[in-house]
PDB file of C-alpha atoms and ligand atoms in Angstrom:
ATOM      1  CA  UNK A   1      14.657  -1.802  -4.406  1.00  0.00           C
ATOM      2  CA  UNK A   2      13.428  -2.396  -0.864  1.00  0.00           C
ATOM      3  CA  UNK A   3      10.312  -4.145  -0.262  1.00  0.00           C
ATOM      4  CA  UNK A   4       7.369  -1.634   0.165  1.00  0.00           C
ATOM      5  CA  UNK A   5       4.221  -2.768   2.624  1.00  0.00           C
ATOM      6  CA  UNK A   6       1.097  -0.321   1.639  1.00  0.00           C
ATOM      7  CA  UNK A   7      -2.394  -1.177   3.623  1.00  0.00           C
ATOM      8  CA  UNK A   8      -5.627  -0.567   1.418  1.00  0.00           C
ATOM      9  CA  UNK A   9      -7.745   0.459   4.080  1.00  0.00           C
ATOM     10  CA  UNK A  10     -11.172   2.282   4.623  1.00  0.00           C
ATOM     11  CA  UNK A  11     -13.531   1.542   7.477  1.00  0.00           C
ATOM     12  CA  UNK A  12     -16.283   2.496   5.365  1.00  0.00           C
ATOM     13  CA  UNK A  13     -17.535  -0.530   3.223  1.00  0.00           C
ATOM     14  CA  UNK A  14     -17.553  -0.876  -0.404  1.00  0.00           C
ATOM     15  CA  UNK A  15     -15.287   1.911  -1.313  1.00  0.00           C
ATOM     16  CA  UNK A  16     -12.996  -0.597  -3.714  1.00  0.00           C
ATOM     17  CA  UNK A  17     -10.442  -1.609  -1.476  1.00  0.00           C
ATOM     18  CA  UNK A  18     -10.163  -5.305  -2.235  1.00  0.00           C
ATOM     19  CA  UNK A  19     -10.765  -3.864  -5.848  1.00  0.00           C
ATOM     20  CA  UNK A  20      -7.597  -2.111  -5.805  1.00  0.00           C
ATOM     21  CA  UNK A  21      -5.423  -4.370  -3.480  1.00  0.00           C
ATOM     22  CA  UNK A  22      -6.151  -7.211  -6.684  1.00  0.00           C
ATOM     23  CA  UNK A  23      -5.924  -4.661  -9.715  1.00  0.00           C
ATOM     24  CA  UNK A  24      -2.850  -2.534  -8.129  1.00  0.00           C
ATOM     25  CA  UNK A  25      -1.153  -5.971  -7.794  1.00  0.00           C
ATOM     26  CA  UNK A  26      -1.555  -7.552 -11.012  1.00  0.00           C
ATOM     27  CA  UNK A  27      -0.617  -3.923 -12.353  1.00  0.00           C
ATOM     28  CA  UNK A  28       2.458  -3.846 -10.487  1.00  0.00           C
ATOM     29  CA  UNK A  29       3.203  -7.368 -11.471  1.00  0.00           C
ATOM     30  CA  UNK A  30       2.287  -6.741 -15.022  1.00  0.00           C
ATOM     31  CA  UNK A  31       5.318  -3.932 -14.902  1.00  0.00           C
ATOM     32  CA  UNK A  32       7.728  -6.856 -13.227  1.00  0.00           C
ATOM     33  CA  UNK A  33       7.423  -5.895  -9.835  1.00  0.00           C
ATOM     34  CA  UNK A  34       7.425  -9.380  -7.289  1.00  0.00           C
ATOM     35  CA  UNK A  35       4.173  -8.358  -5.781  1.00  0.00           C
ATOM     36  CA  UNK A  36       2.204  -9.981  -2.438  1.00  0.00           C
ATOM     37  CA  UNK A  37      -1.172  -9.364  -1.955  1.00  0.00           C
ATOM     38  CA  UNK A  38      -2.126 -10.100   1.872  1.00  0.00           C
ATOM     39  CA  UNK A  39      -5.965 -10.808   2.624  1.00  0.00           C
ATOM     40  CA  UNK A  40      -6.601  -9.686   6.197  1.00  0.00           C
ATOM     41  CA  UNK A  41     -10.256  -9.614   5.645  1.00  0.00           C
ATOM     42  CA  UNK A  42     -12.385 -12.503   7.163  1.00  0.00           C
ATOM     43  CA  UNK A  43     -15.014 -11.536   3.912  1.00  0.00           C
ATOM     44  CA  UNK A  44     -11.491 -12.999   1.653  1.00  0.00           C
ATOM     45  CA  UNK A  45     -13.132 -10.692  -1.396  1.00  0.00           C
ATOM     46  CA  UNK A  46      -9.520 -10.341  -2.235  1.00  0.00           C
ATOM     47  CA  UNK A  47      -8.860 -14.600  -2.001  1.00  0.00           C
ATOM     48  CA  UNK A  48     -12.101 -15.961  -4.581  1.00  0.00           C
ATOM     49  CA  UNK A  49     -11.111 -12.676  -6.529  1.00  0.00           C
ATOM     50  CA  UNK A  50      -8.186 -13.888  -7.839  1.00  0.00           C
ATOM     51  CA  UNK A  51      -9.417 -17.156  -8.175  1.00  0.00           C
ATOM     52  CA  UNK A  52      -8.618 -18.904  -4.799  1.00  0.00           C
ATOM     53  CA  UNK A  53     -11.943 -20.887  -3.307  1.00  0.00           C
ATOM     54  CA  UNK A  54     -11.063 -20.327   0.529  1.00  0.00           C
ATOM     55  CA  UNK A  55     -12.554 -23.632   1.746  1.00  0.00           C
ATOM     56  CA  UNK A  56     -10.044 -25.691  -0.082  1.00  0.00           C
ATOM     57  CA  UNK A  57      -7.399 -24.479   1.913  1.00  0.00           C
ATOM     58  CA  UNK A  58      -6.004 -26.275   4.928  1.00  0.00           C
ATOM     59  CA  UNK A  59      -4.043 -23.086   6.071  1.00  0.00           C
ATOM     60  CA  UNK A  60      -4.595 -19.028   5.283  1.00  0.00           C
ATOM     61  CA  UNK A  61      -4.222 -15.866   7.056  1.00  0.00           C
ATOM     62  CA  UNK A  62      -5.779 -16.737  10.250  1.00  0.00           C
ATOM     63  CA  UNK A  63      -3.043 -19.532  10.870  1.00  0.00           C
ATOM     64  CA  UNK A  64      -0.561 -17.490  10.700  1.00  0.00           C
ATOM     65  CA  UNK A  65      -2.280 -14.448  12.619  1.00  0.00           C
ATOM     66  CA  UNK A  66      -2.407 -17.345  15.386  1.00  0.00           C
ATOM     67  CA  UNK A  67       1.255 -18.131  15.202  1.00  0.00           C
ATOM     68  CA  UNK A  68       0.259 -22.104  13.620  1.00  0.00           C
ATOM     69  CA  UNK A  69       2.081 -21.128  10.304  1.00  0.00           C
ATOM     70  CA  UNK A  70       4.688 -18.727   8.758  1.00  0.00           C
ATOM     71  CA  UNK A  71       3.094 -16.222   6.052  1.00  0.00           C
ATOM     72  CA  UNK A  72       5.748 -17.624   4.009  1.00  0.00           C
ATOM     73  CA  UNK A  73       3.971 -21.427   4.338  1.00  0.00           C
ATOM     74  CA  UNK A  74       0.521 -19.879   3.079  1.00  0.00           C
ATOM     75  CA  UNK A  75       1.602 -18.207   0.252  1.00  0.00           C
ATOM     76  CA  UNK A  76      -0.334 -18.906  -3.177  1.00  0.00           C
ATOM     77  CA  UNK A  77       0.525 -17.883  -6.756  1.00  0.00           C
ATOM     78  CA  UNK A  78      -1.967 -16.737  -8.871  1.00  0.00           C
ATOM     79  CA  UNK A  79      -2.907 -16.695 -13.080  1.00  0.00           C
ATOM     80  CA  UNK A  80      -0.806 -13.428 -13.228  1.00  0.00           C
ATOM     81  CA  UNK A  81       3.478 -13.990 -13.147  1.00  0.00           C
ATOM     82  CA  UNK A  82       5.173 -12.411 -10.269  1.00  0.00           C
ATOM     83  CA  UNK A  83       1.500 -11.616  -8.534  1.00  0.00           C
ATOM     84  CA  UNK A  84       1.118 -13.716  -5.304  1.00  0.00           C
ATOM     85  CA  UNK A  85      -1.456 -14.539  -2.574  1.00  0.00           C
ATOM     86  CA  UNK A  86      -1.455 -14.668   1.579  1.00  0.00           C
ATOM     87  CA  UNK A  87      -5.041 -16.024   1.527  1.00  0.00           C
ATOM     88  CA  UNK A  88      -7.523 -15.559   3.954  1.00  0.00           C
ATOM     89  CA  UNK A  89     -10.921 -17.446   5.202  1.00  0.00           C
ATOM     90  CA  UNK A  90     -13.988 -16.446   7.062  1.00  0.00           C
ATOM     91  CA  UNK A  91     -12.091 -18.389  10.245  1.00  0.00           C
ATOM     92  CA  UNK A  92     -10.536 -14.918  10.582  1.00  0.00           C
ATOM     93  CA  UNK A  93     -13.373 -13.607  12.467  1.00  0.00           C
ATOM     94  CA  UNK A  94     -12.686 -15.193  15.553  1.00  0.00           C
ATOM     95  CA  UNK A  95      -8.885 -12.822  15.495  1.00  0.00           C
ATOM     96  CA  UNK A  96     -10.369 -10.423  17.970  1.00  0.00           C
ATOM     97  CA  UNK A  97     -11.551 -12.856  20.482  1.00  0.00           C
ATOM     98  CA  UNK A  98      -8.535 -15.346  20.074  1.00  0.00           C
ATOM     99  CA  UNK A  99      -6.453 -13.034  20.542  1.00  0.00           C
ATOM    100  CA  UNK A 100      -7.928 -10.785  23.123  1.00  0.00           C
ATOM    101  CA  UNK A 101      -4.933 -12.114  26.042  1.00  0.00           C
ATOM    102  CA  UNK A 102      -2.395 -12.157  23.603  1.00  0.00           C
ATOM    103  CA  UNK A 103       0.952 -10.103  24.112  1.00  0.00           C
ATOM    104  CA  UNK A 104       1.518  -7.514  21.406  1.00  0.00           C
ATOM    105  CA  UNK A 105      -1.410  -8.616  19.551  1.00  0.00           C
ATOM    106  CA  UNK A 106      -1.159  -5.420  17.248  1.00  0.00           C
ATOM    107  CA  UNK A 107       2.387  -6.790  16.350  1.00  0.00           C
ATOM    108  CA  UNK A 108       1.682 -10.156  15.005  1.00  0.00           C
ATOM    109  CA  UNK A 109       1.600  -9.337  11.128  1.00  0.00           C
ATOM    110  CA  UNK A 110       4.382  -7.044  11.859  1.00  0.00           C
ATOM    111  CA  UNK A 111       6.481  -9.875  12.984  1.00  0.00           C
ATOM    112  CA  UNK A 112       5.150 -12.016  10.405  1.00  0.00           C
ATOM    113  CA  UNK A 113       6.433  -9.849   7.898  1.00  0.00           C
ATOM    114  CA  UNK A 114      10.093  -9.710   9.046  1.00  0.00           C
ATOM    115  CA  UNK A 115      10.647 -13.690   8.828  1.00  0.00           C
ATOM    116  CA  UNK A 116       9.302 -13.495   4.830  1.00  0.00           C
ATOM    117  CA  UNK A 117      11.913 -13.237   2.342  1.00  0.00           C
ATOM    118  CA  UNK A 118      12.673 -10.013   0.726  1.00  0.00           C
ATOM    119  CA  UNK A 119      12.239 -10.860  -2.254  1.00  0.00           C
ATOM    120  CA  UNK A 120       9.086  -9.124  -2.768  1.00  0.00           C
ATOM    121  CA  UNK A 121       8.693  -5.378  -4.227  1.00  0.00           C
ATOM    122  CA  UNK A 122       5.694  -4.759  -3.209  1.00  0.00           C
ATOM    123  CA  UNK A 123       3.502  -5.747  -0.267  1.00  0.00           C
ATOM    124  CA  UNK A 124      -0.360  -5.122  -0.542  1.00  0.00           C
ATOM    125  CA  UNK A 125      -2.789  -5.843   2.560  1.00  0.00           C
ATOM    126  CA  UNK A 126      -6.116  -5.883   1.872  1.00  0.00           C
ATOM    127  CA  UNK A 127      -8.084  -4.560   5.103  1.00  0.00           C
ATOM    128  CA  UNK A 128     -11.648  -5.352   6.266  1.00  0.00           C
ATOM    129  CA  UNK A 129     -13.865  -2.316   6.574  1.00  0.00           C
ATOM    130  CA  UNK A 130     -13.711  -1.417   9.936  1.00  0.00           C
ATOM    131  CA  UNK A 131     -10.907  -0.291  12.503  1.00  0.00           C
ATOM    132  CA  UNK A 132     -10.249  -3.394  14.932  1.00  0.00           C
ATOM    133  CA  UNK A 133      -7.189  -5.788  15.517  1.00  0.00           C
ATOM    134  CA  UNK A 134      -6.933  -7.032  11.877  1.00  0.00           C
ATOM    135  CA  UNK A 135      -6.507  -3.618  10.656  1.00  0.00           C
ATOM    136  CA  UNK A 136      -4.001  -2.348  13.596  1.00  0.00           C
ATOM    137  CA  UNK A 137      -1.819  -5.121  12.480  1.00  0.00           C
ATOM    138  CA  UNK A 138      -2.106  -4.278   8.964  1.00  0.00           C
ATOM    139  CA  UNK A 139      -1.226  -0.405   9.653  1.00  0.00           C
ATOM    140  CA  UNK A 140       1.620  -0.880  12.172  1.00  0.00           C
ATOM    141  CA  UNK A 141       3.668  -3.835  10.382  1.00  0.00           C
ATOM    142  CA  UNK A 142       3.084  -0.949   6.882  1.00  0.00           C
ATOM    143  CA  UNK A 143       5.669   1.562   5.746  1.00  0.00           C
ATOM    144  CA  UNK A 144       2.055   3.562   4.215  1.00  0.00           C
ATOM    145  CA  UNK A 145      -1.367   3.787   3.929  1.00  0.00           C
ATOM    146  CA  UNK A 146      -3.391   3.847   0.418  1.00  0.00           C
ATOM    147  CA  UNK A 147      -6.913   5.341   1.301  1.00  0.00           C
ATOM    148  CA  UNK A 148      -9.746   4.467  -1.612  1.00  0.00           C
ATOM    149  CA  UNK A 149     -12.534   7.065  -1.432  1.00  0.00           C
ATOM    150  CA  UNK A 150     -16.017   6.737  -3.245  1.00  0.00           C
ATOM    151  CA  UNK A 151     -16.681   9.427  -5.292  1.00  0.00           C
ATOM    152  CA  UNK A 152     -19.763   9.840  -3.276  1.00  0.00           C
ATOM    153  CA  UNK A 153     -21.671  12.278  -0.049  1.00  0.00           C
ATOM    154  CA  UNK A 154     -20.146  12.278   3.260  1.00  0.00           C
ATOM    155  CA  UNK A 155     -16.653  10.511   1.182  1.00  0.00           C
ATOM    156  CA  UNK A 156     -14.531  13.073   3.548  1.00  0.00           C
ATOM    157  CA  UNK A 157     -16.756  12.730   6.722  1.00  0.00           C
ATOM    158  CA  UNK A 158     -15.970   9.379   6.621  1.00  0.00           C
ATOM    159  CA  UNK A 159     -11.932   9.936   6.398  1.00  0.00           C
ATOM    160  CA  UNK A 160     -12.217  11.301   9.916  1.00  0.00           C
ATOM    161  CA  UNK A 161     -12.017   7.780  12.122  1.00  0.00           C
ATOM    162  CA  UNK A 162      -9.281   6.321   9.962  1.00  0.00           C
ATOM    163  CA  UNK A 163      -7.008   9.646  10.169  1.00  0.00           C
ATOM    164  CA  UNK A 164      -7.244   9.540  14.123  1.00  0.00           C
ATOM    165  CA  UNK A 165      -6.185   5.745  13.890  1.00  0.00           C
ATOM    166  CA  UNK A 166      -3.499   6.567  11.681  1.00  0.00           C
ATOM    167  CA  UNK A 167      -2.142   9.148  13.974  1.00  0.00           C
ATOM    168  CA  UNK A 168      -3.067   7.142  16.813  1.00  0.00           C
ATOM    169  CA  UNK A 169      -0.928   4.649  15.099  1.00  0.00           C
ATOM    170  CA  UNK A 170       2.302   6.235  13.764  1.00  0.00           C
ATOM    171  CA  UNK A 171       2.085   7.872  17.359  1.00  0.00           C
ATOM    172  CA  UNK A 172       2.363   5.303  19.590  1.00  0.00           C
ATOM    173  CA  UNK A 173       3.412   1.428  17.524  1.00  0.00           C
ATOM    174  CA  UNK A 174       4.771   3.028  13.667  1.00  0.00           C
ATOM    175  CA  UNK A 175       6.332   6.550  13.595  1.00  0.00           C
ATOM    176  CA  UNK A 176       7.403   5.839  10.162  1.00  0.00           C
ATOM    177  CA  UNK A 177       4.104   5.304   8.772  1.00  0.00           C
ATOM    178  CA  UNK A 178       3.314   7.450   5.931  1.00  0.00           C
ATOM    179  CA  UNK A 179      -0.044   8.366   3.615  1.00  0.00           C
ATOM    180  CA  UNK A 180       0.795   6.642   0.116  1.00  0.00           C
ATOM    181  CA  UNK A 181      -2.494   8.419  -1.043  1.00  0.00           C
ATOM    182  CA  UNK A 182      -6.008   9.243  -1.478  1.00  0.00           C
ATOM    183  CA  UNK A 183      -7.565   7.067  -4.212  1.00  0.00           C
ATOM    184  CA  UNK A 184     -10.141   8.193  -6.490  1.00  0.00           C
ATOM    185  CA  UNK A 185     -12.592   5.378  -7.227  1.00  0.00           C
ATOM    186  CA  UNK A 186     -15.949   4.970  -8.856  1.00  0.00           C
ATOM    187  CA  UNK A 187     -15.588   8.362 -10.518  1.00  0.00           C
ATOM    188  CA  UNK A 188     -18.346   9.441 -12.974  1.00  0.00           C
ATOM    189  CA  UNK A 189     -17.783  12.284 -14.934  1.00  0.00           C
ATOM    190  CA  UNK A 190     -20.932  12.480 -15.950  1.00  0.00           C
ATOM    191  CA  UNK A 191     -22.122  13.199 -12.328  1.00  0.00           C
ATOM    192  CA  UNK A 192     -21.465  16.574 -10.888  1.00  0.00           C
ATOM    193  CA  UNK A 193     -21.314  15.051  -7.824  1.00  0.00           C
ATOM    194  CA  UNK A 194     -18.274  12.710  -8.790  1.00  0.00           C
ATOM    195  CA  UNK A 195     -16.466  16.341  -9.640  1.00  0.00           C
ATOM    196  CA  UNK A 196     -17.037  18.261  -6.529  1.00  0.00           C
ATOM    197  CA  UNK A 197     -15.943  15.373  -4.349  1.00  0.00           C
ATOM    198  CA  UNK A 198     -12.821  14.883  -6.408  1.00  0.00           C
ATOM    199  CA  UNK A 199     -12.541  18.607  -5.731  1.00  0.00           C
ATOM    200  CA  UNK A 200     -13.346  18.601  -1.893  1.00  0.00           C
ATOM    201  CA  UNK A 201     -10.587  16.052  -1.891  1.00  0.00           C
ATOM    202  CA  UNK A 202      -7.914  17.873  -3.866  1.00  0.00           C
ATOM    203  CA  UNK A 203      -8.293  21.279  -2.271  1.00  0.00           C
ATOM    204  CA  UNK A 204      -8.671  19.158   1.697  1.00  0.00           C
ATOM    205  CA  UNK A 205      -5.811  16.895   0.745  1.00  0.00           C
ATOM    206  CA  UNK A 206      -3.966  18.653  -2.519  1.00  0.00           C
ATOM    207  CA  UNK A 207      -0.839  16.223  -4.001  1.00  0.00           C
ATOM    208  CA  UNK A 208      -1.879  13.310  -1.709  1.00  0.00           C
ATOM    209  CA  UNK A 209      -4.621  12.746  -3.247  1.00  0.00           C
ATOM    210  CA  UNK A 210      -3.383  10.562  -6.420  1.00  0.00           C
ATOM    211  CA  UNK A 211      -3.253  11.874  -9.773  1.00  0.00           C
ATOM    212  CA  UNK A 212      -4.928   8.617 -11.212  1.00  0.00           C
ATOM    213  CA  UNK A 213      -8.753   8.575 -10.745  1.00  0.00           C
ATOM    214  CA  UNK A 214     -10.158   4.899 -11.100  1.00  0.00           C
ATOM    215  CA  UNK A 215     -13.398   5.589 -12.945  1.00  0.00           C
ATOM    216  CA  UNK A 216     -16.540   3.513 -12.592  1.00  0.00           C
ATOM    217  CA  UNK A 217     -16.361   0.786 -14.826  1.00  0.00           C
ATOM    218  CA  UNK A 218     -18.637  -2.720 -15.106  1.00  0.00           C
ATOM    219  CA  UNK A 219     -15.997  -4.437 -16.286  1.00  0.00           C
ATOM    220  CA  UNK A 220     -14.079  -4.154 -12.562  1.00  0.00           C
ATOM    221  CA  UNK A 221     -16.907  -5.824 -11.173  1.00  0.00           C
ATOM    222  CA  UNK A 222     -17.515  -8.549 -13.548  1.00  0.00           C
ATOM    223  CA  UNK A 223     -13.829  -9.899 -13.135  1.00  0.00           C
ATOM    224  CA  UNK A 224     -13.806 -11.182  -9.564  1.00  0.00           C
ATOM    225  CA  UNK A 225     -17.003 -14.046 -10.360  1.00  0.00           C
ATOM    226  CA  UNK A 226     -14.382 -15.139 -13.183  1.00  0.00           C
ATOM    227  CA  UNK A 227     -11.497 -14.867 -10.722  1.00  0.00           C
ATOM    228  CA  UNK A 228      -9.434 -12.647 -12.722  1.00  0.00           C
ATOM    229  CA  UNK A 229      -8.011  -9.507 -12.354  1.00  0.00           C
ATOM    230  CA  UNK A 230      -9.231  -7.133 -14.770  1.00  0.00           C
ATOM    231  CA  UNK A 231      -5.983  -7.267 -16.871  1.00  0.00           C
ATOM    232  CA  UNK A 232      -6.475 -10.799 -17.496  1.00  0.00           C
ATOM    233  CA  UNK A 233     -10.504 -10.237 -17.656  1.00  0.00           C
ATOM    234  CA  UNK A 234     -10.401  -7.361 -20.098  1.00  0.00           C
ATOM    235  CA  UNK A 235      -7.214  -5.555 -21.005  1.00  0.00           C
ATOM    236  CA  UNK A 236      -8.536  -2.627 -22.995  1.00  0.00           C
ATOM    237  CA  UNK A 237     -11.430  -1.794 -20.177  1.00  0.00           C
ATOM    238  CA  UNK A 238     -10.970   1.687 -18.564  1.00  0.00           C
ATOM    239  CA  UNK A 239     -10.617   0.173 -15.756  1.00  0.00           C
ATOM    240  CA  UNK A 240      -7.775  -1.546 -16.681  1.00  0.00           C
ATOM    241  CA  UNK A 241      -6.571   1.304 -17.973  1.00  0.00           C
ATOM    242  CA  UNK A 242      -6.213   3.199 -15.041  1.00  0.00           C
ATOM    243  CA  UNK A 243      -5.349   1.135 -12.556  1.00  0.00           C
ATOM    244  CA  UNK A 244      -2.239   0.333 -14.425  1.00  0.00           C
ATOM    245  CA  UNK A 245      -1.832   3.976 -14.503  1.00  0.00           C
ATOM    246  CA  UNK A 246      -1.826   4.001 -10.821  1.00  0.00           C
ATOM    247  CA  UNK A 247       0.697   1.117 -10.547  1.00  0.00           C
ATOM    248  CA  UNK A 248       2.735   3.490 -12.449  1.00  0.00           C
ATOM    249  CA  UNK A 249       2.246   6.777 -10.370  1.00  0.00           C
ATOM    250  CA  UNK A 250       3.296   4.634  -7.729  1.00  0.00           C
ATOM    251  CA  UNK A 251       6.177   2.956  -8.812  1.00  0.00           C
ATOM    252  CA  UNK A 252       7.267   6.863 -10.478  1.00  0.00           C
ATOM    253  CA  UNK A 253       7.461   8.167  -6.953  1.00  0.00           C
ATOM    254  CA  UNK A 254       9.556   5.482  -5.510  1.00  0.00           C
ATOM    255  CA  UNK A 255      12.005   6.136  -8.274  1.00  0.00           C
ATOM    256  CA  UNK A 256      11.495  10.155  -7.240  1.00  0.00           C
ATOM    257  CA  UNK A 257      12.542   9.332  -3.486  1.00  0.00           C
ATOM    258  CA  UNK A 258      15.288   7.400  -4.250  1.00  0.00           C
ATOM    259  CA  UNK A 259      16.753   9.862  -6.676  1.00  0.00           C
ATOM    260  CA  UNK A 260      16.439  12.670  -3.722  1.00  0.00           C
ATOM    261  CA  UNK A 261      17.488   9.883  -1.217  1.00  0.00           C
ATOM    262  CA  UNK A 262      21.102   9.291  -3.260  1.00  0.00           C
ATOM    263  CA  UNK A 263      21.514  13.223  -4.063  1.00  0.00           C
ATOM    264  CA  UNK A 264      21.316  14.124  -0.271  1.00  0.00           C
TER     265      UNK A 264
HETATM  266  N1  ATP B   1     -14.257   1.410 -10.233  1.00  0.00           N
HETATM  267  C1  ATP B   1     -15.331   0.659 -10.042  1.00  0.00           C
HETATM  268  N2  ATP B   1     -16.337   0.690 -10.927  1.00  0.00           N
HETATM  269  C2  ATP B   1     -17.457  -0.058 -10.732  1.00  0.00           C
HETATM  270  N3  ATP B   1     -17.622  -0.879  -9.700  1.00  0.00           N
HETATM  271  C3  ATP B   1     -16.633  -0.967  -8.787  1.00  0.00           C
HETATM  272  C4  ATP B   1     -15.443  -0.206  -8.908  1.00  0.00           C
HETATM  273  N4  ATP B   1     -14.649  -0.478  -7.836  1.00  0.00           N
HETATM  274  C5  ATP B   1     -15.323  -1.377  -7.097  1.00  0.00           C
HETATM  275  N5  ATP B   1     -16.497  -1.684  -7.648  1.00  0.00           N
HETATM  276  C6  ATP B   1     -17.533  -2.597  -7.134  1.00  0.00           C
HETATM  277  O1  ATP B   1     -18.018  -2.084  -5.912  1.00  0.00           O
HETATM  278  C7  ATP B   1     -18.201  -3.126  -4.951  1.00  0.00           C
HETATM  279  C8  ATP B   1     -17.311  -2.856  -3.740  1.00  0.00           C
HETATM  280  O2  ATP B   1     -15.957  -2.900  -4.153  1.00  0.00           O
HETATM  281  P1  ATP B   1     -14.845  -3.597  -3.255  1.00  0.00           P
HETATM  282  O3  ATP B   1     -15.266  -4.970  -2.853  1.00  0.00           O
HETATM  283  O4  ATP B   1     -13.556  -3.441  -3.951  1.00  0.00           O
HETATM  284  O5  ATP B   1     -14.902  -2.642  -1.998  1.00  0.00           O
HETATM  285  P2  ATP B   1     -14.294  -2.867  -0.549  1.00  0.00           P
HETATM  286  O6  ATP B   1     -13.960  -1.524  -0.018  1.00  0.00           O
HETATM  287  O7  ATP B   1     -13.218  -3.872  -0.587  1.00  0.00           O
HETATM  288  O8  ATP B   1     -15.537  -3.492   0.224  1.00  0.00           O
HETATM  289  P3  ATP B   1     -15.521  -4.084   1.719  1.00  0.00           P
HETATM  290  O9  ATP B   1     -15.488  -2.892   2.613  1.00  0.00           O
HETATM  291  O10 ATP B   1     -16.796  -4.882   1.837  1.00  0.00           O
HETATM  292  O11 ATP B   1     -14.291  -4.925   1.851  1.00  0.00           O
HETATM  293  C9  ATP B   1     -17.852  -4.425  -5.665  1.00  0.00           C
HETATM  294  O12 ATP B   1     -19.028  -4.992  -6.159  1.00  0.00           O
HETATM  295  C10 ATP B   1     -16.947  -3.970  -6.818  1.00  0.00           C
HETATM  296  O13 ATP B   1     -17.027  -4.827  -7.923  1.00  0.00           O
HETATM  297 MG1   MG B   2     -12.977  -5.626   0.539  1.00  0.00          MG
END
C-alpha cells in the first residue's frame, strides 16, 4: 500500500487533535500498519504524550524545518511496535520568523517528506492550533486533511477559516488534497447539545463526517502524564475503544478505493 500523509488540524484549540494524531497512530499500529506521527506543534503535546521529554533531544522538528537535519535523522520509536515519532520542541516557535526570507517556505515538510523512506503506511502530522507556516507545510506536503470537531457551540462557525485555507491550499500549492474527515470528539450523549452538533455536522457535511464518534472519556486524558497512548494506558476504556474503531474506518476505505481503483 502507498504511504498515506493525513494532517490533524483545527485552528481552534483544544478540540483533540494531538489526542487523535497519538491514539489514531498507536491504533493503526496496533492493526500492523508502519505508522509516523509528525509533531509540527511548538506546544510538542504530541512528543511528552507518547513519552518523549523534548529537552533531551539534541535534534526535533525544527531542525529539520530549518534544513540542519533529514526527518529521517529525528525519527524516534515509541512503547507501541511499528508506532514512530518526528519529535518536536518549543524551538519551533521561532519557524515563522526564521523562515520569513526563505524560498518556498510552505514546501519545506513537503520536501522533507519525499527524501523519507517509504516504508511507512501511514503518515500523521500533528498541527498547532492556528493557520500559519507550520500548518501550510503540514497541509500542502498531505494527500488529506482529518478535521477533529468538539462536540460543542459555534463547532461549525469555527470550520469556516480552515475550509478557506484548505481551498486556498489545494488551489494554488496541493490540488490533490482531499478531506479524510470530520471527527467527532468529546461526544456526550447525555448532553443534547453533543446530539444536535453531531447532527448540524452530518446534515452540513453528510458521509464526511466519520462514522466513529470519539466520546468523552477521562481515561484519554489521564494517558498523556503517563506517556502512553490510551491502548497501552487502558485497553478496555471507551476511548480506546473507539479510536481503534476509527483506525479501522480508515484503513476500510483505503481498501474501498483501491478495490474501485483496480476495477476501473
Ligand atoms: N475524547 C476526549 N475525552 C475527554 N477529554 C479529551 C478527549 N479528547 C481530548 N481530551 C482532552 O482535552 C484537552 C485538549 O485535547 P488535545 O490536546 O488533544 O487538543 P488539541 O486540539 O491538540 O489542543 P491544541 O489546540 O492546544 O493543540 C486535553 O486535556 C485532552 O486530554
Ligand atoms: Mg495539540
Amino acid at each position: 500500500m502507498p504511504r498515506k500523509i493525513i494532517s490533524i488540524s483545527n485552528q481552534k484549540g483544544g478540540v483533540g487533535k494531538t489526542t487523535t494524531a497519538i491514539n489514531l497512530g498507536a491504533s493503526l499500529a496496533l492493526l500492523g500498519k508502519q505508522t509516523l506521527i509528525i509533531d509540527l506543534d511548538p506546544q510538542a503535546n504530541a512528543t511528552t504524550g507518547l513519552g518523549v521529554d523534548p529537552s533531551t533531544l539534541s535534534s526535533h522538528i525544527y531542525h529539520v524545518m530549518l534544513g540542519e537535519a533529514a526527518l529521517a535523522s529525528i525519527v524516534l520509536p515509541t512503547k507501541v511496535g511499528g508506532l514512530f515519532l518526528a519529535p518536536s520542541h518549543t524551538d519551533l516557535v521561532a519557524t515563522d520568523v526564521e523562515l520569513m526570507d526563505a524560498s518556498m517556505r510552505d514546501r519545506i515538510m513537503a520536501k522533507a517528506l519525499v527524501s523519507l523512506d517509504a516504508h511507512y503506511d501511514y503518515i500523521l502530522v500533528d498541527c498547532p492550533p492556528s493557520l500559519g507556516l507550520l500548518t501550510l507545510n503540514a497541509l500542502t506536503s498531505s494527500h488529506s486533511l482529518l478535521i477533529p470537531v468538539q462536540c460543542e457551540y459555534y463547532a461549525l462557525e469555527g470550520l469556516k477559516s480552515l475550509l478557506n485555507t484548505f481551498q486556498l491550499v489545494k488551489k494554488r500549492l496541493n490540488p490533490s488534497l482531499s478531506i479524510e474527515g470530520f471527527l467527532l470528539t468529546m461526544f456526550d450523549a447525555r448532553t443534547r447539545l453533543s446530539h444536535e452538533v453531531a447532527g448540524n455536522m452530518r446534515d452540513h457535511f453528510d458521509s464526511q463526517v466519520f462514522q466513529t464518534v470519539i466520546p468523552r472519556n477521562t481515561r484519554l486524558c489521564e494517558a498523556p502524564s503517563y506517556g502512553l497512548p490510551i491502548c497501552l494506558y487502558d485497553i478496555s476504556s471507551k476511548g480506546a475503544q473507539h479510536y481503534l474503531m476509527l483506525a479501522k474506518e480508515i484503513v476500510s476505505r483505503e481498501v474501498i478505493h483501491e478495490v474501485k481503483a483496480t476495477s476501473r
